[in-house]
Structures are given as C-alpha cells and as structure tokens.
Amino acid sequence: MSSQTDTVEADIIARILSRRLLPGDRIDDGDLRERLGVSATPVREAFMRLDAKRIITRRSSGGVFLTRLDLADLLRLNEALSEIEGAIAFHAAQRISRAQLGALETAIARCEAAGQDANLYYDANIDFHHGLIAACANPALDEAAYGFALRIIGYIVAKLDLPGQIEKSNLEHRRIHEAVASGQHDLARDLMIRHIKISDSVAIGIMGRMAEGAPRIA
C-alpha cells in the first residue's frame, strides 16, 4: 500500500509544482482514485501525510483543499525561506564549479527572455535557484527549501505577477550571480535574503492578487 500512497502523494505534489493546483483549490479524491487506479485507502494515507506537512487542509465540513495562507502565515514562511535560501547562496559561493556557474548564467538568460509571463518566468527562476542548490551540495538545506516552497508556490507566482517584480528579480539574479562567481559568500547570502524576503506592502499585494485569481497553468 505504501507504494500506492507514494504515487498519490507524488501526483498531488507534481500538480502543485506545475501550478495546476493553487491555494484554496479542492483536491478531488474521486479523481485521484480514477486517474491513478487506486482505492480509497492510499488516497486517505497520502492526505494524512500532506496534512501533517500543512500542505493540504482537511475541513470539518468536508473536503480536502490545498492550504490557503493568511497574511501572517505568508510573512512567516517567507521569512524562514529567505534565511534558508541565504544559507544556500552562502555555501554555493564557496563550492560552485565553472560548469555550475554556466548553468546559472543560462537560467538567468531564460529569465530575462521570459518577458512579463509570470508562469514562464517562474520556471526559469526555479532553474536558477536549483542551480544554486546543486552548487551548495547540502541535501538538508535542499529539503528545507523544498518543504517551504511547496507551501507558497502559488504566492510566489502571484508576486511575480505584480508590477515591476519580474524586472526587480532579474536585476537581483545578476547581482547574486556576480557575488557567487566571485566567491563573496557573505554578500551572496545577504543579496539572496533580500531577493526572497517580501515587505508587508508586497505581501498585501500578493494576497490581493490571489483573491483575484493567481496565474494558473490550464
């Protein structure tokens, strides 16, 4: 049964990562059973796992939903993620190889070519951050960043959909790349923390954008 539970959990996570599931969306257990060819038990066990990680919410009135954050939750999770990403950039600046620097440059070029499409930009942006995680070579930091990111992906895309945020992110990527490439680990960490961390006003803008309907993959 565990392998089937893993399959259900992986399917839900894949849809979160691809932004086909956004915060507040209902997760249809019948659809999971039909598409994956499993019984109710592995679906229920996968829900229990994801509930324990606060990725989903099971409502007493019925139904399972991708967890929706309030403003305070978003700010707390973002603060934690910014510190983790800062540590990743710090260690990446100490360990990165020439080939990994090239991969970062390619990801930056993809970001800059994405224009104002928040979803397209997000995919290239993920490649940039994954490149730093690979250079950091610390699985514990990778796991921590992944866990937090799963809970706020929809909000990150909503942030990128706000005016001026993509341009700001592109400039910050260039500065982080320069600090990492030159081995300035303290600067790389500080730049990354500022890159990830959002102000109260931006957080309010994100929540407003989510209320309107965040950018979604069809």
Tab-separated table of C-alpha atoms in Angstrom:
chain	number	residue	atom	x	y	z
A	1	MET	CA	0.000	0.000	0.000
A	2	SER	CA	2.912	2.333	0.692
A	3	SER	CA	3.924	2.447	-2.987
A	4	GLN	CA	0.383	3.433	-3.958
A	5	THR	CA	0.347	6.078	-1.232
A	6	ASP	CA	3.651	7.392	-2.610
A	7	THR	CA	2.093	7.531	-6.082
A	8	VAL	CA	-0.882	9.566	-4.871
A	9	GLU	CA	1.325	11.939	-2.877
A	10	ALA	CA	3.682	12.404	-5.850
A	11	ASP	CA	0.746	13.179	-8.153
A	12	ILE	CA	-0.567	15.903	-5.851
A	13	ILE	CA	2.904	17.406	-5.409
A	14	ALA	CA	3.514	17.372	-9.167
A	15	ARG	CA	0.319	19.355	-9.686
A	16	ILE	CA	1.360	21.839	-7.001
A	17	LEU	CA	4.777	22.293	-8.591
A	18	SER	CA	3.213	22.821	-12.026
A	19	ARG	CA	0.684	25.311	-10.549
A	20	ARG	CA	-2.261	23.199	-11.670
A	21	LEU	CA	-3.260	23.187	-8.021
A	22	LEU	CA	-3.314	26.557	-6.285
A	23	PRO	CA	-4.043	27.515	-2.679
A	24	GLY	CA	-7.702	27.035	-1.859
A	25	ASP	CA	-8.289	24.517	-4.665
A	26	ARG	CA	-10.256	21.424	-3.719
A	27	ILE	CA	-8.458	18.109	-4.246
A	28	ASP	CA	-10.927	15.566	-5.614
A	29	ASP	CA	-10.309	12.147	-4.059
A	30	GLY	CA	-12.551	10.509	-6.658
A	31	ASP	CA	-10.451	11.969	-9.468
A	32	LEU	CA	-7.281	10.634	-7.824
A	33	ARG	CA	-8.750	7.143	-7.495
A	34	GLU	CA	-9.912	7.097	-11.095
A	35	ARG	CA	-6.808	8.556	-12.706
A	36	LEU	CA	-4.304	6.561	-10.643
A	37	GLY	CA	-6.277	3.353	-10.380
A	38	VAL	CA	-6.074	3.142	-6.590
A	39	SER	CA	-8.536	2.515	-3.783
A	40	ALA	CA	-9.636	4.988	-1.127
A	41	THR	CA	-7.017	3.805	1.387
A	42	PRO	CA	-3.826	5.119	-0.315
A	43	VAL	CA	-5.612	8.385	-1.109
A	44	ARG	CA	-6.536	8.779	2.547
A	45	GLU	CA	-2.974	7.941	3.648
A	46	ALA	CA	-1.494	10.465	1.191
A	47	PHE	CA	-3.880	13.102	2.521
A	48	MET	CA	-2.726	12.322	6.058
A	49	ARG	CA	0.931	12.789	5.057
A	50	LEU	CA	0.305	16.087	3.309
A	51	ASP	CA	-1.919	17.321	6.123
A	52	ALA	CA	0.911	16.645	8.594
A	53	LYS	CA	3.172	18.819	6.422
A	54	ARG	CA	0.454	21.535	6.318
A	55	ILE	CA	0.385	21.367	2.528
A	56	ILE	CA	-3.297	20.472	2.491
A	57	THR	CA	-6.192	21.220	4.834
A	58	ARG	CA	-8.994	18.791	5.629
A	59	ARG	CA	-12.088	20.764	6.557
A	60	SER	CA	-14.539	19.552	9.163
A	61	SER	CA	-17.366	20.470	6.814
A	62	GLY	CA	-15.956	18.053	4.269
A	63	GLY	CA	-13.386	18.158	1.506
A	64	VAL	CA	-9.632	18.424	1.157
A	65	PHE	CA	-8.055	21.660	-0.067
A	66	LEU	CA	-4.601	22.973	-0.876
A	67	THR	CA	-3.797	25.096	2.167
A	68	ARG	CA	-4.548	28.779	1.815
A	69	LEU	CA	-2.312	31.091	3.859
A	70	ASP	CA	-3.321	34.254	5.628
A	71	LEU	CA	-1.062	37.318	5.579
A	72	ALA	CA	0.744	36.429	8.815
A	73	ASP	CA	1.392	32.848	7.620
A	74	LEU	CA	2.787	34.106	4.323
A	75	LEU	CA	5.175	36.522	6.040
A	76	ARG	CA	6.384	33.869	8.494
A	77	LEU	CA	7.001	31.243	5.827
A	78	ASN	CA	8.680	33.772	3.541
A	79	GLU	CA	10.983	34.891	6.353
A	80	ALA	CA	12.039	31.302	7.007
A	81	LEU	CA	12.536	30.553	3.322
A	82	SER	CA	14.644	33.680	2.836
A	83	GLU	CA	17.052	32.554	5.564
A	84	ILE	CA	17.322	29.058	4.077
A	85	GLU	CA	17.922	30.417	0.577
A	86	GLY	CA	20.503	32.799	2.016
A	87	ALA	CA	22.391	29.863	3.519
A	88	ILE	CA	22.215	28.054	0.174
A	89	ALA	CA	23.716	31.059	-1.640
A	90	PHE	CA	26.426	31.377	1.042
A	91	HIS	CA	27.622	27.802	0.564
A	92	ALA	CA	27.156	27.881	-3.202
A	93	ALA	CA	29.600	30.812	-3.375
A	94	GLN	CA	32.182	28.625	-1.644
A	95	ARG	CA	31.652	25.460	-3.682
A	96	ILE	CA	30.345	26.304	-7.145
A	97	SER	CA	32.087	24.867	-10.195
A	98	ARG	CA	32.672	26.520	-13.547
A	99	ALA	CA	30.018	24.301	-15.158
A	100	GLN	CA	27.506	25.217	-12.459
A	101	LEU	CA	28.211	28.918	-12.991
A	102	GLY	CA	27.455	28.393	-16.669
A	103	ALA	CA	24.139	26.744	-15.794
A	104	LEU	CA	23.240	29.745	-13.610
A	105	GLU	CA	24.024	32.091	-16.490
A	106	THR	CA	21.772	30.046	-18.776
A	107	ALA	CA	18.940	30.202	-16.238
A	108	ILE	CA	19.346	33.980	-15.918
A	109	ALA	CA	19.175	34.334	-19.713
A	110	ARG	CA	15.942	32.292	-19.731
A	111	CYS	CA	14.501	34.517	-17.011
A	112	GLU	CA	15.324	37.632	-18.989
A	113	ALA	CA	13.804	36.117	-22.141
A	114	ALA	CA	10.525	35.259	-20.379
A	115	GLY	CA	9.235	38.811	-20.564
A	116	GLN	CA	6.226	39.518	-18.357
A	117	ASP	CA	4.784	35.984	-18.347
A	118	ALA	CA	4.809	35.128	-14.620
A	119	ASN	CA	4.452	31.374	-15.154
A	120	LEU	CA	7.147	31.210	-17.844
A	121	TYR	CA	9.434	33.344	-15.704
A	122	TYR	CA	8.778	31.174	-12.665
A	123	ASP	CA	10.018	28.035	-14.446
A	124	ALA	CA	13.283	29.724	-15.434
A	125	ASN	CA	13.564	31.227	-11.948
A	126	ILE	CA	13.306	27.729	-10.449
A	127	ASP	CA	16.233	26.631	-12.631
A	128	PHE	CA	18.304	29.493	-11.204
A	129	HIS	CA	17.541	28.508	-7.612
A	130	HIS	CA	18.022	24.803	-8.343
A	131	GLY	CA	21.433	25.665	-9.773
A	132	LEU	CA	22.430	27.286	-6.501
A	133	ILE	CA	21.071	24.320	-4.536
A	134	ALA	CA	23.187	21.952	-6.649
A	135	ALA	CA	26.275	24.088	-6.030
A	136	CYS	CA	25.525	24.303	-2.321
A	137	ALA	CA	25.685	20.493	-2.118
A	138	ASN	CA	23.784	20.284	1.156
A	139	PRO	CA	20.769	17.923	0.973
A	140	ALA	CA	19.425	19.159	4.321
A	141	LEU	CA	19.154	22.737	3.033
A	142	ASP	CA	17.654	21.435	-0.216
A	143	GLU	CA	14.985	19.520	1.701
A	144	ALA	CA	14.181	22.502	3.922
A	145	ALA	CA	13.820	24.883	0.968
A	146	TYR	CA	11.649	22.377	-0.901
A	147	GLY	CA	9.318	21.928	2.060
A	148	PHE	CA	8.703	25.642	2.454
A	149	ALA	CA	8.453	26.266	-1.295
A	150	LEU	CA	5.687	23.680	-1.683
A	151	ARG	CA	3.534	25.736	0.672
A	152	ILE	CA	3.992	29.104	-1.046
A	153	ILE	CA	4.480	28.384	-4.766
A	154	GLY	CA	1.154	29.964	-5.723
A	155	TYR	CA	2.058	33.068	-3.749
A	156	ILE	CA	5.470	33.339	-5.406
A	157	VAL	CA	3.881	33.330	-8.857
A	158	ALA	CA	1.339	35.910	-7.672
A	159	LYS	CA	4.248	38.102	-6.514
A	160	LEU	CA	5.873	37.872	-9.943
A	161	ASP	CA	2.573	38.974	-11.482
A	162	LEU	CA	2.724	42.276	-9.583
A	163	PRO	CA	4.027	45.341	-11.475
A	164	GLY	CA	7.811	45.649	-11.561
A	165	GLN	CA	8.551	42.411	-9.725
A	166	ILE	CA	9.974	40.467	-12.679
A	167	GLU	CA	12.337	43.317	-13.596
A	168	LYS	CA	13.453	43.576	-9.965
A	169	SER	CA	14.014	39.826	-9.761
A	170	ASN	CA	16.122	39.829	-12.934
A	171	LEU	CA	18.423	42.539	-11.569
A	172	GLU	CA	18.777	40.691	-8.277
A	173	HIS	CA	19.660	37.441	-10.059
A	174	ARG	CA	22.525	39.205	-11.829
A	175	ARG	CA	23.879	40.594	-8.554
A	176	ILE	CA	23.612	37.241	-6.795
A	177	HIS	CA	25.376	35.535	-9.712
A	178	GLU	CA	28.222	38.061	-9.562
A	179	ALA	CA	28.660	37.564	-5.811
A	180	VAL	CA	28.622	33.771	-6.133
A	181	ALA	CA	31.004	33.812	-9.109
A	182	SER	CA	33.498	35.969	-7.212
A	183	GLY	CA	33.290	33.855	-4.050
A	184	GLN	CA	31.790	36.661	-1.940
A	185	HIS	CA	29.777	34.303	0.240
A	186	ASP	CA	28.584	36.838	2.820
A	187	LEU	CA	27.397	39.189	0.079
A	188	ALA	CA	25.722	36.303	-1.786
A	189	ARG	CA	23.801	35.369	1.357
A	190	ASP	CA	22.700	38.951	2.056
A	191	LEU	CA	21.625	39.534	-1.543
A	192	MET	CA	19.642	36.297	-1.592
A	193	ILE	CA	17.850	37.086	1.657
A	194	ARG	CA	16.829	40.469	0.242
A	195	HIS	CA	15.823	38.769	-3.027
A	196	ILE	CA	13.463	36.321	-1.326
A	197	LYS	CA	12.128	38.378	1.562
A	198	ILE	CA	8.975	40.366	0.889
A	199	SER	CA	7.821	43.575	2.531
A	200	ASP	CA	4.453	43.914	4.226
A	201	SER	CA	3.182	46.001	1.306
A	202	VAL	CA	4.242	43.404	-1.268
A	203	ALA	CA	2.657	40.668	0.844
A	204	ILE	CA	-0.609	42.615	0.861
A	205	GLY	CA	-0.346	42.942	-2.917
A	206	ILE	CA	0.196	39.200	-3.217
A	207	MET	CA	-2.865	38.451	-1.114
A	208	GLY	CA	-4.901	40.806	-3.286
A	209	ARG	CA	-3.642	39.113	-6.444
A	210	MET	CA	-4.512	35.703	-5.002
A	211	ALA	CA	-8.022	36.925	-4.236
A	212	GLU	CA	-8.380	37.983	-7.884
A	213	GLY	CA	-7.046	34.648	-9.122
A	214	ALA	CA	-3.324	33.850	-9.323
A	215	PRO	CA	-1.733	32.975	-12.690
A	216	ARG	CA	-2.686	29.371	-13.400
A	217	ILE	CA	-1.489	26.680	-15.764
A	218	ALA	CA	-4.509	25.457	-17.704
